[in-house]
Short mmCIF file of C-alpha atoms and ligand atoms in Angstrom, two decimals:
data_model
loop_
_atom_site.label_atom_id
_atom_site.label_comp_id
_atom_site.label_asym_id
_atom_site.label_seq_id
_atom_site.Cartn_x
_atom_site.Cartn_y
_atom_site.Cartn_z
CA MET A 2 -27.82 31.54 -3.71
CA ASN A 3 -26.09 34.71 -2.73
CA LEU A 4 -24.95 34.34 0.84
CA SER A 5 -22.96 36.56 3.06
CA ASN A 6 -21.45 33.99 5.45
CA SER A 7 -21.62 30.22 5.17
CA LEU A 8 -20.16 27.21 6.94
CA VAL A 9 -18.69 24.06 5.37
CA TRP A 10 -19.13 21.05 7.63
CA PHE A 11 -16.47 18.40 6.88
CA ARG A 12 -17.41 14.82 7.78
CA ARG A 13 -16.18 11.94 5.64
CA ASP A 14 -14.53 14.27 3.09
CA LEU A 15 -11.33 15.46 4.78
CA ARG A 16 -9.68 17.18 1.83
CA ALA A 17 -9.47 20.65 0.31
CA PHE A 18 -9.49 19.78 -3.39
CA ASP A 19 -12.23 18.50 -5.73
CA HIS A 20 -14.77 18.94 -2.93
CA ALA A 21 -18.42 19.48 -3.89
CA ALA A 22 -19.65 21.22 -0.72
CA LEU A 23 -16.58 23.46 -0.38
CA HIS A 24 -16.78 24.39 -4.06
CA GLN A 25 -20.49 25.26 -3.78
CA ALA A 26 -20.01 27.28 -0.59
CA LEU A 27 -17.13 29.26 -2.11
CA SER A 28 -19.11 29.91 -5.29
CA ASN A 29 -22.18 31.16 -3.42
CA SER A 30 -20.92 33.07 -0.39
CA ARG A 31 -18.81 36.13 0.42
CA GLN A 32 -17.14 34.44 3.40
CA VAL A 33 -16.76 30.71 4.07
CA PHE A 34 -15.90 29.14 7.45
CA CYS A 35 -14.75 25.52 7.59
CA ALA A 36 -15.41 23.16 10.49
CA PHE A 37 -15.09 19.59 11.71
CA VAL A 38 -16.83 18.20 14.79
CA TYR A 39 -15.39 15.31 16.80
CA ASP A 40 -18.92 14.00 17.24
CA THR A 41 -19.44 12.49 20.69
CA ASP A 42 -22.55 10.68 19.43
CA ILE A 43 -20.12 8.52 17.40
CA LEU A 44 -16.95 8.75 19.51
CA ASP A 45 -18.51 7.69 22.81
CA GLY A 46 -18.89 4.15 21.46
CA LEU A 47 -15.23 3.76 20.43
CA PRO A 48 -12.33 2.25 22.38
CA ARG A 49 -9.92 4.89 23.69
CA ASP A 50 -7.04 3.55 21.60
CA ASP A 51 -9.01 3.38 18.35
CA ARG A 52 -6.53 3.50 15.48
CA ARG A 53 -8.95 5.42 13.26
CA MET A 54 -8.81 8.40 15.59
CA ARG A 55 -5.10 8.74 14.84
CA PHE A 56 -5.85 8.61 11.12
CA ILE A 57 -8.55 11.27 11.47
CA HIS A 58 -6.35 13.49 13.64
CA ALA A 59 -3.45 13.38 11.17
CA SER A 60 -5.84 13.97 8.27
CA LEU A 61 -7.38 17.01 10.01
CA ALA A 62 -3.89 18.45 10.51
CA SER A 63 -3.28 18.04 6.78
CA LEU A 64 -6.66 19.60 5.93
CA ASP A 65 -6.04 22.56 8.24
CA ALA A 66 -2.58 23.11 6.71
CA GLU A 67 -3.99 23.08 3.19
CA LEU A 68 -6.85 25.44 4.11
CA ARG A 69 -4.27 27.79 5.66
CA ARG A 70 -2.18 27.66 2.50
CA LEU A 71 -5.33 28.76 0.66
CA GLY A 72 -5.91 31.59 3.18
CA GLY A 73 -8.44 29.93 5.51
CA TYR A 74 -8.36 27.55 8.48
CA LEU A 75 -10.28 24.71 10.10
CA ILE A 76 -12.42 25.16 13.20
CA VAL A 77 -12.49 21.92 15.26
CA ARG A 78 -15.15 21.30 17.91
CA HIS A 79 -15.79 18.39 20.27
CA GLY A 80 -19.41 17.61 21.20
CA SER A 81 -22.64 16.39 19.65
CA ALA A 82 -22.74 17.58 16.02
CA ARG A 83 -26.49 18.07 16.36
CA GLU A 84 -25.79 20.91 18.78
CA GLU A 85 -22.33 22.06 17.72
CA ILE A 86 -23.16 22.77 14.07
CA PRO A 87 -26.22 24.99 14.72
CA ARG A 88 -24.26 26.74 17.52
CA LEU A 89 -21.27 27.36 15.27
CA ALA A 90 -23.52 28.56 12.45
CA ARG A 91 -24.93 31.15 14.88
CA GLU A 92 -21.45 32.17 16.05
CA VAL A 93 -20.15 32.83 12.52
CA GLN A 94 -23.55 34.16 11.38
CA ALA A 95 -23.82 31.59 8.60
CA GLY A 96 -26.99 31.72 6.54
CA ALA A 97 -26.28 28.20 5.29
CA VAL A 98 -24.30 25.10 6.12
CA PHE A 99 -22.81 23.15 3.20
CA ALA A 100 -21.94 19.46 3.54
CA ASN A 101 -21.56 16.34 1.40
CA SER A 102 -24.26 13.67 1.63
CA ASP A 103 -23.78 10.68 3.89
CA TYR A 104 -26.09 7.76 3.06
CA GLU A 105 -25.91 5.83 6.35
CA PRO A 106 -29.26 5.75 8.18
CA ALA A 107 -27.85 7.26 11.41
CA ALA A 108 -26.12 10.05 9.48
CA ARG A 109 -29.34 10.82 7.60
CA THR A 110 -31.25 11.09 10.89
CA ARG A 111 -28.51 13.34 12.30
CA ASP A 112 -28.58 15.56 9.20
CA ASP A 113 -32.38 15.86 9.40
CA ALA A 114 -32.04 16.99 13.03
CA VAL A 115 -29.33 19.51 12.15
CA ALA A 116 -31.40 20.84 9.22
CA GLU A 117 -34.35 21.29 11.55
CA ALA A 118 -32.28 23.12 14.18
CA LEU A 119 -30.78 25.36 11.49
CA ALA A 120 -34.20 26.11 10.03
CA ALA A 121 -35.35 27.23 13.50
CA GLN A 122 -32.61 29.86 13.45
CA GLY A 123 -33.28 30.89 9.85
CA ALA A 124 -30.43 28.96 8.21
CA GLU A 125 -30.37 26.08 5.74
CA LEU A 126 -28.46 22.82 5.31
CA HIS A 127 -27.38 22.10 1.72
CA LEU A 128 -26.19 18.58 0.91
CA PHE A 129 -24.23 17.52 -2.19
CA LYS A 130 -23.21 14.31 -3.87
CA ASP A 131 -19.49 13.82 -3.39
CA GLN A 132 -18.77 10.46 -1.79
CA VAL A 133 -19.84 8.35 -4.79
CA ILE A 134 -20.06 8.73 -8.55
CA PHE A 135 -23.76 7.87 -8.79
CA GLU A 136 -26.03 8.06 -5.76
CA LYS A 137 -29.54 7.20 -4.63
CA ASP A 138 -31.78 6.65 -7.68
CA GLU A 139 -29.38 7.68 -10.41
CA VAL A 140 -28.72 4.15 -11.70
CA LEU A 141 -32.02 2.36 -12.32
CA THR A 142 -33.26 -0.53 -14.46
CA LYS A 143 -35.25 0.13 -17.64
CA VAL A 144 -38.45 -0.08 -15.59
CA GLY A 145 -37.19 2.41 -13.04
CA GLN A 146 -36.25 -0.05 -10.28
CA PRO A 147 -33.00 -0.15 -8.30
CA TYR A 148 -30.64 -3.02 -9.15
CA SER A 149 -29.95 -5.77 -6.68
CA VAL A 150 -27.43 -7.72 -8.77
CA PHE A 151 -24.00 -6.26 -9.39
CA THR A 152 -23.14 -6.99 -13.05
CA PRO A 153 -26.24 -5.38 -14.61
CA TYR A 154 -25.80 -2.47 -12.17
CA LYS A 155 -22.20 -2.09 -13.28
CA ASN A 156 -23.17 -2.14 -16.97
CA ALA A 157 -25.84 0.51 -16.38
CA TRP A 158 -23.37 2.55 -14.29
CA LEU A 159 -20.79 2.50 -17.10
CA LYS A 160 -23.42 3.38 -19.69
CA LEU A 161 -24.64 6.31 -17.61
CA LEU A 162 -21.11 7.57 -17.14
CA GLY A 163 -20.64 7.40 -20.92
CA GLU A 164 -23.73 9.56 -21.31
CA ARG A 165 -22.77 11.96 -18.53
CA PRO A 166 -18.98 12.32 -18.59
CA ASP A 167 -19.32 15.61 -16.66
CA THR A 168 -20.08 13.52 -13.58
CA LEU A 169 -16.34 13.10 -13.19
CA ALA A 170 -15.52 16.82 -13.49
CA ALA A 171 -13.61 18.09 -10.46
CA TYR A 172 -15.14 20.67 -8.10
CA PRO A 173 -12.32 23.23 -7.98
CA VAL A 174 -11.51 25.04 -4.78
CA ASP A 175 -8.48 27.24 -5.55
CA ALA A 176 -10.16 29.76 -7.87
CA ALA A 177 -12.61 31.02 -5.23
CA ALA A 178 -10.42 30.35 -2.18
CA HIS A 179 -10.18 34.12 -1.49
CA ALA A 180 -13.65 33.75 0.10
CA LEU A 181 -12.26 31.54 2.90
CA ALA A 182 -12.57 33.25 6.29
CA LYS A 183 -9.10 34.32 7.49
CA PRO A 184 -7.69 32.62 10.59
CA PRO A 185 -8.12 34.75 13.72
CA LYS A 186 -4.88 35.72 15.50
CA THR A 187 -5.86 33.78 18.62
CA HIS A 188 -7.04 30.64 16.82
CA ASP A 189 -6.50 27.49 18.92
CA ALA A 190 -4.38 24.69 17.50
CA LEU A 191 -6.06 21.41 16.55
CA PRO A 192 -6.96 19.69 19.86
CA ALA A 193 -4.64 16.83 20.76
CA LEU A 194 -6.26 13.36 20.88
CA GLU A 195 -5.56 13.16 24.63
CA ALA A 196 -7.62 16.31 25.12
CA ILE A 197 -10.68 14.49 23.81
CA GLY A 198 -9.95 11.27 25.67
CA PHE A 199 -8.10 9.20 23.02
CA THR A 200 -4.59 7.82 22.80
CA SER A 201 -2.29 9.63 20.40
CA GLY A 202 0.30 7.99 18.15
CA ASP A 203 1.20 7.38 14.54
CA PRO A 204 -1.70 6.76 12.15
CA PRO A 205 -2.01 3.13 11.00
CA LEU A 206 -1.29 4.12 7.40
CA PRO A 207 -0.06 7.26 5.62
CA ALA A 208 -2.85 9.75 6.39
CA GLY A 209 -4.26 12.93 4.87
CA MET A 210 -4.35 14.04 1.26
CA GLU A 211 -0.61 13.46 0.82
CA GLY A 212 -0.89 9.95 2.26
CA ALA A 213 -3.64 9.08 -0.21
CA GLU A 214 -1.71 10.44 -3.18
CA GLU A 215 1.45 8.62 -2.11
CA LEU A 216 -0.44 5.30 -1.98
CA PHE A 217 -2.23 5.98 -5.26
CA GLU A 218 0.96 6.82 -7.13
CA ALA A 219 2.68 3.69 -5.83
CA PHE A 220 -0.33 1.58 -6.81
CA LEU A 221 -0.51 3.06 -10.34
CA GLU A 222 2.93 1.64 -11.10
CA ASP A 223 1.48 -1.88 -10.76
CA ILE A 224 -2.17 -1.37 -11.66
CA ALA A 225 -1.86 -3.40 -14.88
CA ASP A 226 -1.22 -6.52 -12.77
CA TYR A 227 -4.05 -5.82 -10.29
CA GLY A 228 -6.41 -8.42 -11.79
CA ARG A 229 -4.00 -11.18 -10.78
CA ALA A 230 -2.17 -9.72 -7.77
CA ARG A 231 -5.30 -8.62 -5.87
CA ASP A 232 -6.10 -12.19 -4.89
CA PHE A 233 -2.89 -12.95 -3.01
CA PRO A 234 -2.69 -11.60 0.53
CA SER A 235 1.09 -11.99 0.73
CA GLU A 236 1.52 -9.57 -2.20
CA ASP A 237 1.15 -5.81 -2.02
CA GLY A 238 -1.22 -6.00 -4.97
CA THR A 239 -4.08 -3.64 -4.01
CA SER A 240 -4.24 0.12 -3.58
CA ARG A 241 -4.81 0.27 0.21
CA LEU A 242 -6.92 3.36 -0.47
CA SER A 243 -10.03 2.12 1.35
CA ALA A 244 -9.51 4.19 4.53
CA HIS A 245 -8.84 7.23 2.35
CA LEU A 246 -12.06 6.65 0.45
CA ARG A 247 -13.84 6.19 3.77
CA PHE A 248 -12.62 9.48 5.18
CA GLY A 249 -12.55 11.33 1.87
CA THR A 250 -8.87 12.25 1.96
CA THR A 251 -8.95 11.40 -1.72
CA SER A 252 -11.68 12.10 -4.27
CA VAL A 253 -13.42 9.14 -5.88
CA ARG A 254 -13.86 11.23 -9.04
CA HIS A 255 -10.09 11.68 -9.22
CA LEU A 256 -9.57 7.90 -8.87
CA VAL A 257 -12.22 6.98 -11.45
CA ARG A 258 -10.95 9.62 -13.89
CA THR A 259 -7.44 8.23 -13.64
CA ALA A 260 -8.63 4.63 -14.04
CA GLN A 261 -10.69 5.61 -17.09
CA GLN A 262 -7.77 7.38 -18.72
CA LEU A 263 -5.60 4.30 -18.20
CA ILE A 264 -8.32 2.06 -19.64
CA GLN A 265 -8.83 4.30 -22.67
CA SER A 266 -5.11 4.69 -23.37
CA GLY A 267 -4.50 0.99 -22.83
CA ALA A 268 -1.73 1.84 -20.34
CA GLY A 269 -3.64 0.30 -17.43
CA GLY A 270 -3.81 -3.19 -18.94
CA LYS A 271 -6.62 -5.41 -17.73
CA GLY A 272 -5.95 -4.38 -14.14
CA ALA A 273 -7.35 -0.85 -14.50
CA SER A 274 -10.77 -2.19 -15.59
CA VAL A 275 -10.86 -4.71 -12.74
CA TRP A 276 -9.95 -1.95 -10.28
CA LEU A 277 -12.66 0.33 -11.66
CA SER A 278 -15.14 -2.51 -11.02
CA GLU A 279 -14.15 -2.49 -7.35
CA LEU A 280 -14.93 1.21 -7.13
CA ILE A 281 -18.30 0.45 -8.74
CA TRP A 282 -18.95 -2.20 -6.03
CA ARG A 283 -18.50 0.63 -3.54
CA ASP A 284 -21.16 2.74 -5.29
CA PHE A 285 -23.40 -0.35 -5.52
CA TYR A 286 -23.33 -1.04 -1.79
CA ALA A 287 -23.86 2.65 -0.96
CA MET A 288 -26.96 2.56 -3.17
CA ILE A 289 -28.19 -0.68 -1.55
CA LEU A 290 -27.83 0.84 1.92
CA TYR A 291 -29.60 4.02 0.87
CA ARG A 292 -32.49 2.18 -0.79
CA HIS A 293 -32.76 -0.65 1.75
CA PRO A 294 -31.73 0.68 5.18
CA HIS A 295 -33.18 -2.46 6.82
CA VAL A 296 -30.01 -4.32 5.75
CA VAL A 297 -28.22 -2.75 8.72
CA GLU A 298 -29.97 -5.18 11.04
CA ARG A 299 -31.62 -7.75 8.80
CA SER A 300 -31.13 -9.79 5.64
CA PHE A 301 -31.62 -8.07 2.32
CA LYS A 302 -34.28 -10.63 1.42
CA PRO A 303 -36.63 -11.20 4.40
CA ALA A 304 -36.80 -14.96 3.74
CA PHE A 305 -33.20 -15.27 4.95
CA ASP A 306 -34.12 -13.93 8.38
CA ALA A 307 -35.56 -17.41 8.98
CA VAL A 308 -32.05 -18.95 8.96
CA GLY A 309 -31.31 -19.96 12.56
CA TRP A 310 -27.78 -19.19 13.72
CA ASP A 311 -26.11 -20.69 16.79
CA ASP A 312 -26.04 -18.41 19.82
CA ASP A 313 -25.47 -20.63 22.83
CA GLN A 314 -22.39 -20.75 25.08
CA ASP A 315 -20.51 -22.96 22.64
CA ALA A 316 -21.15 -20.41 19.91
CA ASP A 317 -19.82 -17.67 22.22
CA ALA A 318 -16.63 -19.66 22.76
CA LEU A 319 -16.25 -20.26 19.01
CA PHE A 320 -16.85 -16.57 18.33
CA ALA A 321 -14.14 -15.66 20.86
CA ALA A 322 -11.72 -18.09 19.15
CA TRP A 323 -12.52 -16.55 15.75
CA CYS A 324 -11.97 -12.99 17.05
CA ALA A 325 -8.66 -13.92 18.65
CA GLY A 326 -7.33 -15.91 15.66
CA ARG A 327 -7.42 -19.25 17.51
CA THR A 328 -9.60 -21.44 15.31
CA GLY A 329 -6.84 -23.85 14.31
CA TYR A 330 -7.30 -22.95 10.62
CA PRO A 331 -4.06 -21.10 9.83
CA LEU A 332 -5.31 -18.84 7.03
CA VAL A 333 -8.35 -17.77 9.06
CA ASP A 334 -6.21 -17.15 12.14
CA ALA A 335 -3.50 -15.24 10.27
CA ALA A 336 -6.21 -13.07 8.70
CA MET A 337 -7.79 -12.26 12.07
CA LEU A 338 -4.36 -11.41 13.47
CA GLN A 339 -3.76 -9.10 10.52
CA LEU A 340 -7.02 -7.35 11.42
CA ASN A 341 -6.31 -7.21 15.15
CA THR A 342 -2.75 -5.96 14.84
CA THR A 343 -2.98 -3.61 11.83
CA GLY A 344 -6.65 -2.65 11.35
CA PHE A 345 -6.52 -3.91 7.76
CA MET A 346 -7.57 -7.23 6.26
CA HIS A 347 -7.03 -8.25 2.65
CA ASN A 348 -10.25 -8.62 0.63
CA ARG A 349 -9.73 -12.33 -0.11
CA LEU A 350 -9.34 -12.92 3.62
CA ARG A 351 -12.42 -10.88 4.50
CA MET A 352 -14.34 -13.31 2.30
CA VAL A 353 -12.64 -16.35 3.86
CA THR A 354 -13.07 -15.26 7.49
CA ALA A 355 -16.67 -14.09 6.98
CA SER A 356 -17.52 -17.38 5.29
CA PHE A 357 -15.79 -19.28 8.10
CA LEU A 358 -17.73 -17.50 10.85
CA THR A 359 -21.10 -17.99 9.20
CA LYS A 360 -20.74 -21.29 7.32
CA ASP A 361 -18.21 -23.18 9.46
CA LEU A 362 -19.08 -21.85 12.91
CA GLY A 363 -22.78 -21.20 12.20
CA ILE A 364 -22.68 -17.76 13.82
CA ALA A 365 -24.83 -14.86 12.61
CA TRP A 366 -23.18 -12.48 10.15
CA GLN A 367 -24.27 -9.54 12.32
CA ARG A 368 -21.79 -10.54 15.04
CA GLY A 369 -18.90 -10.69 12.61
CA GLU A 370 -19.99 -7.48 10.95
CA ARG A 371 -19.89 -5.69 14.33
CA TYR A 372 -16.43 -7.06 15.08
CA PHE A 373 -15.07 -5.83 11.74
CA ALA A 374 -16.75 -2.46 12.41
CA LEU A 375 -14.80 -2.16 15.63
CA LYS A 376 -11.46 -3.09 14.11
CA LEU A 377 -11.26 -2.03 10.45
CA ASN A 378 -9.48 1.24 9.66
CA ASP A 379 -11.61 1.44 6.53
CA TYR A 380 -14.86 0.41 8.21
CA ASP A 381 -17.71 1.58 6.05
CA LEU A 382 -21.21 0.48 6.93
CA ALA A 383 -22.37 0.03 3.33
CA SER A 384 -19.38 -2.02 2.09
CA ASN A 385 -18.96 -3.98 5.30
CA ASN A 386 -22.62 -4.91 5.47
CA GLY A 387 -22.63 -5.76 1.76
CA GLY A 388 -19.51 -7.92 2.12
CA TRP A 389 -20.89 -9.78 5.13
CA GLN A 390 -24.29 -10.43 3.61
CA TRP A 391 -22.56 -11.59 0.44
CA ALA A 392 -20.39 -14.07 2.34
CA ALA A 393 -23.26 -15.23 4.57
CA SER A 394 -25.54 -15.71 1.51
CA THR A 395 -28.29 -13.71 3.18
CA GLY A 396 -29.55 -11.62 0.35
CA CYS A 397 -28.60 -9.00 -2.19
CA ASP A 398 -26.40 -10.50 -4.89
CA ALA A 399 -25.09 -12.99 -2.39
CA GLN A 400 -22.91 -16.02 -2.90
CA PRO A 401 -25.42 -18.93 -3.14
CA TRP A 402 -25.59 -20.75 0.19
CA PHE A 403 -24.69 -24.10 -1.34
CA ARG A 404 -21.30 -22.74 -2.42
CA ILE A 405 -19.25 -22.78 0.73
CA PHE A 406 -15.64 -21.64 0.96
CA ASN A 407 -13.27 -24.36 2.06
CA PRO A 408 -10.72 -22.66 4.34
CA VAL A 409 -8.01 -25.20 3.48
CA THR A 410 -8.33 -25.08 -0.30
CA GLN A 411 -8.59 -21.27 -0.13
CA SER A 412 -5.30 -21.33 1.76
CA GLU A 413 -3.66 -23.67 -0.77
CA ARG A 414 -4.80 -21.52 -3.68
CA PHE A 415 -4.21 -18.02 -2.39
CA ASP A 416 -1.29 -18.49 -0.01
CA ALA A 417 0.26 -21.53 -1.68
CA ARG A 418 3.69 -21.17 -0.06
CA GLY A 419 2.22 -20.08 3.28
CA GLU A 420 4.05 -16.73 3.20
CA PHE A 421 1.13 -14.77 4.58
CA ILE A 422 0.43 -17.34 7.29
CA ARG A 423 4.07 -17.31 8.41
CA ARG A 424 4.02 -13.51 8.72
CA PHE A 425 1.24 -13.59 11.33
CA LEU A 426 1.75 -17.04 12.87
CA PRO A 427 5.50 -17.29 13.49
CA GLN A 428 4.95 -20.47 15.53
CA LEU A 429 4.10 -22.22 12.23
CA ALA A 430 7.00 -20.66 10.33
CA ARG A 431 8.99 -23.90 10.13
CA LEU A 432 6.17 -25.94 8.59
CA ASP A 433 6.62 -26.50 4.89
CA ALA A 434 4.19 -25.44 2.17
CA LYS A 435 2.36 -28.79 2.29
CA GLN A 436 1.96 -28.87 6.07
CA ILE A 437 1.07 -25.29 6.85
CA HIS A 438 -2.50 -25.13 5.50
CA ALA A 439 -3.91 -27.91 7.70
CA PRO A 440 -1.42 -28.85 10.47
CA TRP A 441 -3.85 -31.34 12.08
CA LYS A 442 -3.45 -33.57 9.02
CA VAL A 443 0.30 -33.86 9.64
CA ALA A 444 1.67 -36.65 11.85
CA PRO A 445 2.43 -35.30 15.37
CA GLU A 446 6.09 -36.48 15.14
CA ALA A 447 6.57 -34.59 11.86
CA LEU A 448 5.04 -31.50 13.43
CA ALA A 449 7.17 -31.85 16.54
CA ALA A 450 10.26 -32.04 14.35
CA ARG A 451 9.30 -28.55 13.16
CA GLY A 452 8.71 -27.28 16.69
CA VAL A 453 4.90 -27.50 16.74
CA VAL A 454 2.74 -29.40 19.21
CA LEU A 455 -0.95 -28.97 18.44
CA GLY A 456 -3.00 -27.86 21.43
CA LYS A 457 0.13 -26.23 22.91
CA ASP A 458 1.84 -24.09 20.27
CA TYR A 459 -1.15 -23.81 18.01
CA PRO A 460 -4.83 -24.88 18.48
CA GLN A 461 -6.47 -28.01 17.19
CA PRO A 462 -9.19 -27.05 14.65
CA VAL A 463 -12.30 -25.88 16.53
CA VAL A 464 -14.60 -27.44 13.94
CA ASP A 465 -14.56 -30.10 11.22
CA HIS A 466 -15.19 -28.38 7.90
CA ASP A 467 -17.05 -31.24 6.22
CA ALA A 468 -19.44 -31.70 9.15
CA ALA A 469 -19.95 -27.91 9.38
CA ARG A 470 -20.70 -27.77 5.68
CA LYS A 471 -23.51 -30.31 6.09
CA ARG A 472 -24.95 -28.35 9.02
CA THR A 473 -24.93 -25.17 6.93
CA LEU A 474 -26.83 -26.81 4.10
CA GLU A 475 -29.42 -27.96 6.66
CA ARG A 476 -29.53 -24.50 8.20
CA PHE A 477 -30.33 -22.95 4.82
CA ALA A 478 -32.99 -25.54 4.01
CA VAL A 479 -35.58 -23.09 5.37
CA VAL A 480 -34.93 -20.69 2.51
CA LYS A 481 -34.58 -23.33 -0.17
CA LYS A 482 -38.36 -23.65 -0.19
CA VAL A 483 -39.02 -19.96 -0.80
CA VAL A 484 -36.02 -18.72 -2.76
CA PRO A 485 -35.31 -20.44 -6.09
CA VAL A 486 -31.85 -21.93 -6.39
CA ALA A 487 -30.06 -19.56 -8.76
CA GLU A 488 -26.43 -18.71 -9.14
CA GLY A 489 -25.57 -15.38 -7.56
CA ASP A 490 -23.50 -12.87 -9.38
CA GLY A 491 -20.38 -11.81 -7.61
CA ASP A 492 -16.81 -12.52 -6.80
CA GLY A 493 -17.64 -16.06 -5.84
CA ASP A 494 -14.75 -18.22 -6.82
CA GLY A 495 -12.95 -20.64 -4.57
CA GLU A 496 -16.00 -22.53 -3.32
CA ASP A 497 -16.07 -26.22 -2.58
C1 FAD B 529 -16.80 -9.27 4.73
C2 FAD B 529 -16.28 -8.04 4.03
C3 FAD B 529 -16.24 -6.82 4.71
C4 FAD B 529 -15.78 -5.67 4.06
N1 FAD B 529 -15.76 -4.47 4.77
C5 FAD B 529 -15.37 -3.34 4.15
C6 FAD B 529 -15.37 -2.10 4.83
O1 FAD B 529 -15.80 -1.98 5.99
N2 FAD B 529 -14.91 -0.99 4.17
C7 FAD B 529 -14.46 -1.07 2.88
O2 FAD B 529 -14.03 -0.04 2.33
N3 FAD B 529 -14.46 -2.22 2.20
C8 FAD B 529 -14.89 -3.36 2.80
N4 FAD B 529 -14.84 -4.55 2.11
C9 FAD B 529 -14.42 -4.55 0.70
C10 FAD B 529 -12.91 -4.79 0.46
O3 FAD B 529 -12.48 -5.91 1.17
C11 FAD B 529 -12.04 -3.59 0.82
O4 FAD B 529 -12.55 -2.42 0.24
C12 FAD B 529 -10.61 -3.77 0.31
O5 FAD B 529 -10.04 -4.95 0.84
C13 FAD B 529 -9.77 -2.58 0.68
O6 FAD B 529 -8.46 -2.71 0.22
P1 FAD B 529 -7.89 -1.78 -0.93
O7 FAD B 529 -8.19 -0.35 -0.64
O8 FAD B 529 -6.46 -2.13 -1.12
O9 FAD B 529 -8.79 -2.22 -2.15
P2 FAD B 529 -8.57 -2.23 -3.73
O10 FAD B 529 -8.57 -3.64 -4.15
O11 FAD B 529 -7.44 -1.37 -4.15
O12 FAD B 529 -9.95 -1.59 -4.25
C14 FAD B 529 -10.10 -0.19 -4.45
C15 FAD B 529 -11.28 0.33 -3.67
O13 FAD B 529 -12.49 -0.23 -4.17
C16 FAD B 529 -13.41 -0.40 -3.11
N5 FAD B 529 -13.72 -1.83 -2.98
C17 FAD B 529 -12.91 -2.87 -3.24
N6 FAD B 529 -13.56 -4.03 -3.06
C18 FAD B 529 -14.80 -3.71 -2.67
C19 FAD B 529 -15.94 -4.47 -2.33
N7 FAD B 529 -15.95 -5.81 -2.38
N8 FAD B 529 -17.05 -3.82 -1.92
C20 FAD B 529 -17.08 -2.46 -1.87
N9 FAD B 529 -16.02 -1.69 -2.20
C21 FAD B 529 -14.91 -2.30 -2.59
C22 FAD B 529 -12.73 0.10 -1.84
O14 FAD B 529 -13.11 1.44 -1.63
C23 FAD B 529 -11.26 -0.01 -2.21
O15 FAD B 529 -10.43 0.87 -1.50
C24 FAD B 529 -15.32 -5.73 2.73
C25 FAD B 529 -15.37 -6.95 2.06
C26 FAD B 529 -15.84 -8.10 2.69
C27 FAD B 529 -15.87 -9.40 1.94
#
């Protein structure tokens, strides 16, 4: 390629270092324009006070500042990307648009439409792998099939990385940054969120490239203990980098490189290997979504579509109680309040609440998946769908349906002293560590002595776990006949 002008279209890669599309554009063009589109096709479906918009806005400010430091700037548009990108390419006379691949079905359809519109005006869309370490069909079984179970996928992934260490090489930006188009004197500032119909305010977590690096450096101090600490929601034991990985304010190559160095030097203890596995789960689910786009709506294995979920008025009321954190199960409720008030939920609690919705309340995983999509700062279709289908036992590498999380024993194991529960349910703060996991089992007088009246200060449980467990086993009987009973392979501890 030897282009005069080109355009880099930033999407879920809001950084100006180790960036495949930016690197390729700079290496192949005399002048490179950079742009982001607040895409109304996505934004129109979001609530006006969506926390993620504040994260994106702050991250765009950081990206623009960094591009300016390098001599360029960021053009920001508001409209349908399908129209804005071809229009902008015409305006800056770009012969090509460079972007990093997005594997979600809707994004692929959008990119096909943009490529077609560009082709009609004599320009091309070039897509690059950037979001994951291995994409699409790169990791296959010996007979050339995609994996559907995590551990063999992970082993093949690690083997492939050993064979192709260059995969982790950074895509430098600085060396060719002189090709960045200079900011015009009259360039508009980044539009304020109000100007595009959203509420402004502080981002829900440190945003932008600096925010990601700050979190990563803090996490590296404790990474050796990650294997233990990651299971306890009251501890600050995980990286909190998920929203940064989602919006690409950090580079996954940078994270994997660092983890590998710590593993090889021994400085990362056992924790660094466990953490690397989590990043491999992310690649795994991106691959599953790419290869099996039907999972967006349906079960990975069609047989599980026969499972009948409850969807009557009672189910609606139970769903509303789950969303609001009013199920009467303290760990479940505290977790939902963490989600509702902060936009984050600890991984252990995502498993517990997803299991509770599907296995205790008998409600379809799709409803819970949609609720998480609305609320999570780090919402990512591939990982969210994978996590929900895992918890609901509906397919790919799922937790077997006969292993059902018990919300009380999960609470006793992973929040033994009730610290996390107390943080989000202050009305239970005076209950002791024995009482707090299942208040309905405590005598009313003993509860009252601690200031709690069930049904007034805190709900009675909306369901009996043992009865719900039996109903779930019956519900899954339809698949028992067609799918052999085999242990799944995943993070499935803590079952009954
Ligand atoms: C029902 C359910 C829904 C989920 N929805 C999402 C989602 O929408 N977006 C999302 O990023 N993660 C999702 N996860 C995975 C996981 O819960 C979060 O990635 C994690 O809690 C984020 O916290 P962290 O950045 O501190 O993670 P860390 O423990 O520090 O892990 C590092 C990174 O590895 C990746 N990762 C960790 N666990 C998983 C996993 N199980 N699957 C895929 N990637 C993983 C994430 O990118 C994460 O940032 C979901 C899990 C479940 C069970």
